[in-house]
PDB file of C-alpha atoms in Angstrom:
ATOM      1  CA  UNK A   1     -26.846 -32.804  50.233  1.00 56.00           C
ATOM      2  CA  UNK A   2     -22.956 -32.832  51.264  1.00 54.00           C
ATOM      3  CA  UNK A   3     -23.014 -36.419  49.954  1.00 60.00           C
ATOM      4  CA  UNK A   4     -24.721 -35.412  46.776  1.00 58.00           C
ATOM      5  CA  UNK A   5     -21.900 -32.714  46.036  1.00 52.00           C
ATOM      6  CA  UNK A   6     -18.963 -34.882  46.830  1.00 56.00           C
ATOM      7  CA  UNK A   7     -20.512 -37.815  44.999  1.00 60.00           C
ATOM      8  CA  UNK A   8     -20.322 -34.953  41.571  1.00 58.00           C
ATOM      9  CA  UNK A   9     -17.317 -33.343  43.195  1.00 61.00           C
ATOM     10  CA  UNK A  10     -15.071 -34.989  40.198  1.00 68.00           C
ATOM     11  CA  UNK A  11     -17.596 -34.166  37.499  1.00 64.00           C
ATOM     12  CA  UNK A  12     -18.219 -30.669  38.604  1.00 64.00           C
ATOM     13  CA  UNK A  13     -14.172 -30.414  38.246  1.00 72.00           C
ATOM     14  CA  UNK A  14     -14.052 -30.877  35.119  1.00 71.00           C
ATOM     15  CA  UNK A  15     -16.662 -28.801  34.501  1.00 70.00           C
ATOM     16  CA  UNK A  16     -14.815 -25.830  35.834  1.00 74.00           C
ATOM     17  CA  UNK A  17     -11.541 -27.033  34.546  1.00 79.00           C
ATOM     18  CA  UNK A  18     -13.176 -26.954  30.735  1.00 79.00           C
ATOM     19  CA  UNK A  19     -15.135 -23.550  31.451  1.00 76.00           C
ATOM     20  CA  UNK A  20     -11.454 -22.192  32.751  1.00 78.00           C
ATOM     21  CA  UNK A  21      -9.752 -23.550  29.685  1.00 76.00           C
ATOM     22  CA  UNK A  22     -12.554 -22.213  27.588  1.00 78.00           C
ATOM     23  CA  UNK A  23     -11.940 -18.531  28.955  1.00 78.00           C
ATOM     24  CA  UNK A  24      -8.094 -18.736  28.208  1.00 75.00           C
ATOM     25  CA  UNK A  25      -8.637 -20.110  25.107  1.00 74.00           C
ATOM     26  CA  UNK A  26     -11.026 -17.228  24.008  1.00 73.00           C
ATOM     27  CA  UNK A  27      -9.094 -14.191  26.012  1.00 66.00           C
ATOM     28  CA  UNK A  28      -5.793 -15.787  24.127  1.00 71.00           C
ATOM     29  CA  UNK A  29      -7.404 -15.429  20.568  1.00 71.00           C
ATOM     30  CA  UNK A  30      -8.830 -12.027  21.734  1.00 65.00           C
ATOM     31  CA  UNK A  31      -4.669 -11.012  22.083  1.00 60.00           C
ATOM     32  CA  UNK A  32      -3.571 -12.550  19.368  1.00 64.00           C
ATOM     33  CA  UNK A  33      -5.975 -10.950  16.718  1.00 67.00           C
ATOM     34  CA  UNK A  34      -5.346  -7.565  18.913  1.00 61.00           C
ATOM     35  CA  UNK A  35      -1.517  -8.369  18.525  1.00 56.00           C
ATOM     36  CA  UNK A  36      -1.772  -8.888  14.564  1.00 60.00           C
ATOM     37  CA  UNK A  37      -3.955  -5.845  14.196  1.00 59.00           C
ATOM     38  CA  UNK A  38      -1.112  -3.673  15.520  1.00 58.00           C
ATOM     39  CA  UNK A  39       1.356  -5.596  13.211  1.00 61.00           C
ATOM     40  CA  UNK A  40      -0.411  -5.382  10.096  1.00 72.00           C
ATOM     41  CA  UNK A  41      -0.166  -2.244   8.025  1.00 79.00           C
ATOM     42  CA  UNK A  42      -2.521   0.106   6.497  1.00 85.00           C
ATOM     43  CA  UNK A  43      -1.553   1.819   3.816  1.00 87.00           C
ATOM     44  CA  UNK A  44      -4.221   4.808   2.178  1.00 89.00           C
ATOM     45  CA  UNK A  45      -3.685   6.003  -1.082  1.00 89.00           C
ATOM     46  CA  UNK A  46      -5.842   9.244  -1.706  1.00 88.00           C
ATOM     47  CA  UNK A  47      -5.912  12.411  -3.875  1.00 86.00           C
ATOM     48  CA  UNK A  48      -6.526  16.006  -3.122  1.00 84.00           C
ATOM     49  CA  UNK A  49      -5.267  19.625  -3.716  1.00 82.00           C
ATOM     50  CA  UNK A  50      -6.294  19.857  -7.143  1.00 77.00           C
ATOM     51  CA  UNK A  51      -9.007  18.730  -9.419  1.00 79.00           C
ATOM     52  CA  UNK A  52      -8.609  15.850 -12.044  1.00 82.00           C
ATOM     53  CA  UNK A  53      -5.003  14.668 -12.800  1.00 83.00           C
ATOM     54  CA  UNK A  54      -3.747  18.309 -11.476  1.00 86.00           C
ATOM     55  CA  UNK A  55      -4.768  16.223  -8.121  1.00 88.00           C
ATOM     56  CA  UNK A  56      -2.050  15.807  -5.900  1.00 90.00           C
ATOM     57  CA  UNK A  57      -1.578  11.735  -4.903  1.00 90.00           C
ATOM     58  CA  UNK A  58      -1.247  11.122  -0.746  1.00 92.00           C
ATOM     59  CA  UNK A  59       0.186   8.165   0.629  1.00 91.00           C
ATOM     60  CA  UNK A  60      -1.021   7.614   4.459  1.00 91.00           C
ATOM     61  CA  UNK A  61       0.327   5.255   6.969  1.00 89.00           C
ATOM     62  CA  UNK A  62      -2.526   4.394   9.414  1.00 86.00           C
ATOM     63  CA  UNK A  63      -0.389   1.663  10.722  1.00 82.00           C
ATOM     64  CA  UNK A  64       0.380   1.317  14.429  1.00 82.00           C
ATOM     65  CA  UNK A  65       4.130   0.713  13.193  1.00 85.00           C
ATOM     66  CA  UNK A  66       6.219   2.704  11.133  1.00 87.00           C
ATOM     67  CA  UNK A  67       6.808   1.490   7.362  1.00 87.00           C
ATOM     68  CA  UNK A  68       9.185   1.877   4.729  1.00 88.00           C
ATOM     69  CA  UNK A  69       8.002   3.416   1.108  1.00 89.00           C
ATOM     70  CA  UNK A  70      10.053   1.146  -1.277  1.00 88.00           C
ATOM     71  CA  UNK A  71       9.087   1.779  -4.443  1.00 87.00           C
ATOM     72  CA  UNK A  72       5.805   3.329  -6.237  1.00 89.00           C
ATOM     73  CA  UNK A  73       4.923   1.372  -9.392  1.00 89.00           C
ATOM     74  CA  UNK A  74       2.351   2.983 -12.317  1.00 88.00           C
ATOM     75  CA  UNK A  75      -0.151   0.992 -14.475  1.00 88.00           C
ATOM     76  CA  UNK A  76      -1.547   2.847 -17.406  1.00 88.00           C
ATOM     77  CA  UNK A  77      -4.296   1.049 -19.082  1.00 87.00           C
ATOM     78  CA  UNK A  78      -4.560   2.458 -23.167  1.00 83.00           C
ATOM     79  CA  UNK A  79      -8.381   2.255 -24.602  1.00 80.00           C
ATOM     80  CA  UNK A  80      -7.541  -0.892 -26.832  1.00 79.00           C
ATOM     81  CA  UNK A  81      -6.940  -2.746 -22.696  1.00 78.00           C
ATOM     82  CA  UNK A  82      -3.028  -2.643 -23.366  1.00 81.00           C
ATOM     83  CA  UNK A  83      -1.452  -1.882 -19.867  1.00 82.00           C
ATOM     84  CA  UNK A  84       1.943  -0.213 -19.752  1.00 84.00           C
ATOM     85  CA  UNK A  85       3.895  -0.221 -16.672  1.00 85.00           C
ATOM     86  CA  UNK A  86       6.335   2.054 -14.891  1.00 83.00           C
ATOM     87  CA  UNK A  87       8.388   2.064 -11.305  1.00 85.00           C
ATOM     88  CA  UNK A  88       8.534   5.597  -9.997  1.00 82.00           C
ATOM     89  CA  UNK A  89       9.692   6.293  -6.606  1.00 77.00           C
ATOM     90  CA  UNK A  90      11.989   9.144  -7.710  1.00 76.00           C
ATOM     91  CA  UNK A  91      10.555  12.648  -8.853  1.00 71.00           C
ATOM     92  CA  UNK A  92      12.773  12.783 -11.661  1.00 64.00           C
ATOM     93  CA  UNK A  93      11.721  16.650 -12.204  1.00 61.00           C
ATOM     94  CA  UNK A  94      13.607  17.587  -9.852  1.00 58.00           C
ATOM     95  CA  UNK A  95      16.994  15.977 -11.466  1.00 55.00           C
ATOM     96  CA  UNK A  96      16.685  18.552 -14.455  1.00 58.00           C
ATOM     97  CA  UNK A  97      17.355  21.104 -12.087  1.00 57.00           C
ATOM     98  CA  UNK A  98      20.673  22.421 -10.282  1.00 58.00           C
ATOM     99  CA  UNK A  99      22.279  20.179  -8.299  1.00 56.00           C
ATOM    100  CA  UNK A 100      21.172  20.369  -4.512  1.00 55.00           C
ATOM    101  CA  UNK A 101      23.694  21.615  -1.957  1.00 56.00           C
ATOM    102  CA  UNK A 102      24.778  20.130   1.085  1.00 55.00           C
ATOM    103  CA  UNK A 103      22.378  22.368   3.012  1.00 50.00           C
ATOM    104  CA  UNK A 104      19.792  21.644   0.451  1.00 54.00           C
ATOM    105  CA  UNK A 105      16.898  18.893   1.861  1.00 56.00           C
ATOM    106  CA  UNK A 106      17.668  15.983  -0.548  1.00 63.00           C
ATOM    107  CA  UNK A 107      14.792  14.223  -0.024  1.00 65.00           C
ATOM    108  CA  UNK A 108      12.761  16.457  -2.215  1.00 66.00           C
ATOM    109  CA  UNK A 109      13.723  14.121  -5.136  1.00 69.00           C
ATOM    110  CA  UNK A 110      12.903  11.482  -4.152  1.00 77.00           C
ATOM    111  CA  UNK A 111       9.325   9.699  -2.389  1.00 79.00           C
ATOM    112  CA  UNK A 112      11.747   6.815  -1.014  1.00 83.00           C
ATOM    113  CA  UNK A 113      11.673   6.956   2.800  1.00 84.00           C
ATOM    114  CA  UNK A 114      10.267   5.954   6.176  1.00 86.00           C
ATOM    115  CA  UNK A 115       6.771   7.066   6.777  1.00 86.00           C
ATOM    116  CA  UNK A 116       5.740   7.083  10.811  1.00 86.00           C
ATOM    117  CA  UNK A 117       2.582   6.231  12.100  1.00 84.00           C
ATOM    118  CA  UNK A 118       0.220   8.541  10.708  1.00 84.00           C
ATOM    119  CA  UNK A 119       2.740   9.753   8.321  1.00 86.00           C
ATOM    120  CA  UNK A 120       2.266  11.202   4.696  1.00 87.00           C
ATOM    121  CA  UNK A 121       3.541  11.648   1.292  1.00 88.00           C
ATOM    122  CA  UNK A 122       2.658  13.547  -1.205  1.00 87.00           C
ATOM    123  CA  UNK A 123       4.022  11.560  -4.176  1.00 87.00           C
ATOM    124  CA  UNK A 124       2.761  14.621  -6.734  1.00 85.00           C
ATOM    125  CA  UNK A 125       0.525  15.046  -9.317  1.00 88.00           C
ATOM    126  CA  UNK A 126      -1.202  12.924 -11.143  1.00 87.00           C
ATOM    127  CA  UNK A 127       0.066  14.706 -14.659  1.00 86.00           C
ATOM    128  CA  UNK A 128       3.574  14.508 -12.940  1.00 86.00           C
ATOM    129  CA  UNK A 129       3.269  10.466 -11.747  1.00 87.00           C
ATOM    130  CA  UNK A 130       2.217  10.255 -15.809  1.00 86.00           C
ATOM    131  CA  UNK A 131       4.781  12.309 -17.145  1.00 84.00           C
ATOM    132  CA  UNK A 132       7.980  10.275 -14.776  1.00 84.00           C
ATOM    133  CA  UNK A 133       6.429   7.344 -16.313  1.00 82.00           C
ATOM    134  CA  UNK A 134       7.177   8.494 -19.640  1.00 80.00           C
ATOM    135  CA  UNK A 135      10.358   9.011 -18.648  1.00 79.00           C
ATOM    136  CA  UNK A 136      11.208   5.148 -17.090  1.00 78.00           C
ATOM    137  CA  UNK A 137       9.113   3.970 -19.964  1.00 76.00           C
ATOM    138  CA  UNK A 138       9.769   4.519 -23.383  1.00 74.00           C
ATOM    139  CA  UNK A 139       6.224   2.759 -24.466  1.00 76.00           C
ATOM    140  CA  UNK A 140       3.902   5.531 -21.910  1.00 74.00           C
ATOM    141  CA  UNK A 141       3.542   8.567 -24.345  1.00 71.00           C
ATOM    142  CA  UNK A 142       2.157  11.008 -21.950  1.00 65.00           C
ATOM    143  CA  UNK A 143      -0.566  12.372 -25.282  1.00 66.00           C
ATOM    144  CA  UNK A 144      -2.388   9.237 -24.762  1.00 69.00           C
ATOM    145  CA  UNK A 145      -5.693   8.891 -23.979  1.00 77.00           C
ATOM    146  CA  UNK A 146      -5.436   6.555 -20.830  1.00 82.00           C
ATOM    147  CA  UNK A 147      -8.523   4.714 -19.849  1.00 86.00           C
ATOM    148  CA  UNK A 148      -7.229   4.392 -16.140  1.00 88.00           C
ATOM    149  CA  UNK A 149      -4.525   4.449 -14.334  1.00 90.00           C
ATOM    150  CA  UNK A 150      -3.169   2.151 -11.203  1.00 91.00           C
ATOM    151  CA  UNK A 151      -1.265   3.696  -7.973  1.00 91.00           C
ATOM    152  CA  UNK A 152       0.607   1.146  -6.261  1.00 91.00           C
ATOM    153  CA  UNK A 153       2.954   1.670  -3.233  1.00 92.00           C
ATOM    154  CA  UNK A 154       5.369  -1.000  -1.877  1.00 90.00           C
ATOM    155  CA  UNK A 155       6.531  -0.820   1.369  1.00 89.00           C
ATOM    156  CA  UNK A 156       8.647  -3.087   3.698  1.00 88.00           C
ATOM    157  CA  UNK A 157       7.337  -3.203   7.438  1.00 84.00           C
ATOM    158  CA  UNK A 158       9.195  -2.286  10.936  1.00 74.00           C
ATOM    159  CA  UNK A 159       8.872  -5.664  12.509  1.00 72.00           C
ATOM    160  CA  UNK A 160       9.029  -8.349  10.227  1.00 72.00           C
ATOM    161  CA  UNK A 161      10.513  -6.796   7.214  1.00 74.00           C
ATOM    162  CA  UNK A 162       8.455  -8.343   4.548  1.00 80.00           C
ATOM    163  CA  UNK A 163       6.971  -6.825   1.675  1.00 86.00           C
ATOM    164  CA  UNK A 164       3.418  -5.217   1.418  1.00 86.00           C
ATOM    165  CA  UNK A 165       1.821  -2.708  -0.254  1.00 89.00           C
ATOM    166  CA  UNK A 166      -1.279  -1.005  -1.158  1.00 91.00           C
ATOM    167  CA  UNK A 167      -3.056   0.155  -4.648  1.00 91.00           C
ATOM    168  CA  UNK A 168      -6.086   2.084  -5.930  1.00 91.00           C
ATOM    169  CA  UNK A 169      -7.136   2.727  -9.403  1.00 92.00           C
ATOM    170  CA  UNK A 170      -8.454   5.815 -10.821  1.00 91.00           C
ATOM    171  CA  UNK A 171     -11.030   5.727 -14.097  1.00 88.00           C
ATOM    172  CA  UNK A 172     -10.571   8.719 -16.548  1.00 85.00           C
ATOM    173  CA  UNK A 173     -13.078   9.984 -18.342  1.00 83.00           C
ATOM    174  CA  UNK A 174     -12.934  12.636 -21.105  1.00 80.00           C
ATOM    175  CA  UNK A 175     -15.550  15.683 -21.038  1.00 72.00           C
ATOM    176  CA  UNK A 176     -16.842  16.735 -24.063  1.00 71.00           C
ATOM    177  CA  UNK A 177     -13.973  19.674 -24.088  1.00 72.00           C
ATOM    178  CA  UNK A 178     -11.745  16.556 -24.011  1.00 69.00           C
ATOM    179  CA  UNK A 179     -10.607  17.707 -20.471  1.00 76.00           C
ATOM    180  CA  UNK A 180      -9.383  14.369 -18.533  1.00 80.00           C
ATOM    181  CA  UNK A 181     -11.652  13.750 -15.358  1.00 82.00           C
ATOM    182  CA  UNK A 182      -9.910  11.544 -12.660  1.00 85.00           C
ATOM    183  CA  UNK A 183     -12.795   9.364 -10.470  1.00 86.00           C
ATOM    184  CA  UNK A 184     -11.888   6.379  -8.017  1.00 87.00           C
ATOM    185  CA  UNK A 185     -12.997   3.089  -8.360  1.00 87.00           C
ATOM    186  CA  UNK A 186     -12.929   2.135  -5.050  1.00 87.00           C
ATOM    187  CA  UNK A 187     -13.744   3.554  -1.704  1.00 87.00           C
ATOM    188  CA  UNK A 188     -10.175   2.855  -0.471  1.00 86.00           C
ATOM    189  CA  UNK A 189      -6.894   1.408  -1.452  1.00 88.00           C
ATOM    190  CA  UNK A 190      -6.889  -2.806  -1.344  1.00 89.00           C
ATOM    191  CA  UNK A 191      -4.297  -3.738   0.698  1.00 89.00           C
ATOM    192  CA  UNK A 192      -1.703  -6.077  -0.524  1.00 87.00           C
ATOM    193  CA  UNK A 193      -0.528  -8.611   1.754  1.00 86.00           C
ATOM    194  CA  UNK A 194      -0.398 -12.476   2.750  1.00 83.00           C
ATOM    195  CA  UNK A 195       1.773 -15.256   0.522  1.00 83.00           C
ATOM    196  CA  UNK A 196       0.817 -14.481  -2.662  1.00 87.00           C
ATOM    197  CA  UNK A 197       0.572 -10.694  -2.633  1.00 83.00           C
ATOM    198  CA  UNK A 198       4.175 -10.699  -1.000  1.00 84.00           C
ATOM    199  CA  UNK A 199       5.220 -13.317  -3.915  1.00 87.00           C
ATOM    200  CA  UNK A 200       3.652 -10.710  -7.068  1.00 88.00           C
ATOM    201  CA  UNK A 201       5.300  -7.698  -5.282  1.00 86.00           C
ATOM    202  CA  UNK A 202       8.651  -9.617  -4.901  1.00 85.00           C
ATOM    203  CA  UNK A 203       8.257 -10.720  -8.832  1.00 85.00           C
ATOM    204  CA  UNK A 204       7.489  -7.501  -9.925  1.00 82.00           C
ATOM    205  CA  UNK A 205      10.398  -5.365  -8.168  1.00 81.00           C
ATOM    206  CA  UNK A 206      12.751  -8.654  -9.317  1.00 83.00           C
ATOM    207  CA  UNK A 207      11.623  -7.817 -12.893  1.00 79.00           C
ATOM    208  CA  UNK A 208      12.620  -4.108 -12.628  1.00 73.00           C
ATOM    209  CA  UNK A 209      16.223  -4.644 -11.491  1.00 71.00           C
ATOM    210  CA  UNK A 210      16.192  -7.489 -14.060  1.00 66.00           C
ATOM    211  CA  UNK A 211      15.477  -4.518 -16.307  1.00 66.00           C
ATOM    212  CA  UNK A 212      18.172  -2.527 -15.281  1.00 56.00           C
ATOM    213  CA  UNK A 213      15.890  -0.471 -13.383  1.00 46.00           C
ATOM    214  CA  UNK A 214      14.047   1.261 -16.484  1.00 45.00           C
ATOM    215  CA  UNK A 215      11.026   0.069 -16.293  1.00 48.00           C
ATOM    216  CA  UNK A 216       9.113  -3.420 -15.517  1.00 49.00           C
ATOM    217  CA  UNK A 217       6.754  -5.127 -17.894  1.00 48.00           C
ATOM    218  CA  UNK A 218       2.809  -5.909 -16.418  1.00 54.00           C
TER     219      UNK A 218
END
């Protein structure tokens, strides 16, 4: 029996040396996909406190890493399929109005910012998001009657400082009254990330400075 054993001594070696190889291999994969699931961002884009485009629009970070809220860019789609286009991050409203004073919490003007881990933002109302597009964009005339609209939130990450985002898109229908009625399309905001995604967001904010920071085109 001892014989037997030391004559498959070498091939029971390598046997344990592939089954130990084997167990790294699939423990190391475990941490890496555990290690880019605390990287990656998640961005939720929801509405609430308020019915229809009186809604207020929430921007959550269920990241494990804090992000930074870069910009917040509009699509209004018109019933002939035209889509107009607006960059918003700033509440605008609020410029109207006396200046702030130095004890005065700036940041009330503006939805630019860091959001923490299991932060949120209430970017306004859907009426307001509509009518600060109007203002960036001369084509948006806020008496339209908008098929849909697009919410899309660009952020820039904590620890690799690239460019992501998130977006939802809302469907408005018009009750016989002609009252707008706001309804999601999707269960939950697509997130926008990878090559390409950071490529279109890079584009798109490119085209607004391009602009002069008025407004960019779809």
């Amino acid at each position: 029996m001892l014989q037997n054993l030391l004559h498959f001594a070498p091939l029971l070696t390598a046997v344990m040396t592939c089954v130990t190889a084997l167990i790294w291999v699939v423990y190391l994969n475990f941490f890496l996909r555990s290690y880019r699931r605390q990287q990656r961002p998640s961005i939720l884009i929801t509405s609430g406190a308020g019915r229809n485009l009186d809604a207020h629009c929430f921007v959550t970070n269920l990241g494990l890493e804090p992000v930074y809220l870069l910009d917040v860019v509009i699509d209004l789609i018109e019933p002939d399929g035209k889509v107009v286009r607006a960059v918003i991050p700033e509440r605008t409203e609020h410029w109207s109005k006396a200046p702030p004073s130095e004890d005065d919490d700036i940041r009330r003007a503006t939805n630019v910012g860091p959001l923490s881990s299991g932060g949120e933002r209430d970017l306004g109302r859907f009426r307001t998001l509509i009518d600060r597009a109007s203002t960036e964009n001369p084509d948006i005339k806020t008496g339209n009657a908008f098929t849909s609209l697009e919410i899309t939130v660009v952020i820039v990450t904590a620890s690799q400082a690239e460019l992501c985002g998130a977006s939802r898109c809302y469907r408005i229908e018009y009750g016989d009254n002609g009252a707008p009625k706001l309804k999601a399309r999707t269960i939950k905001a697509a997130q926008l990330q990878g090559y390409f995604a950071r490529r279109n967001l890079t584009r798109l904010l490119t085209t607004q400075l391009e602009a002069g920071g008025k407004h960019a085109a779809p």
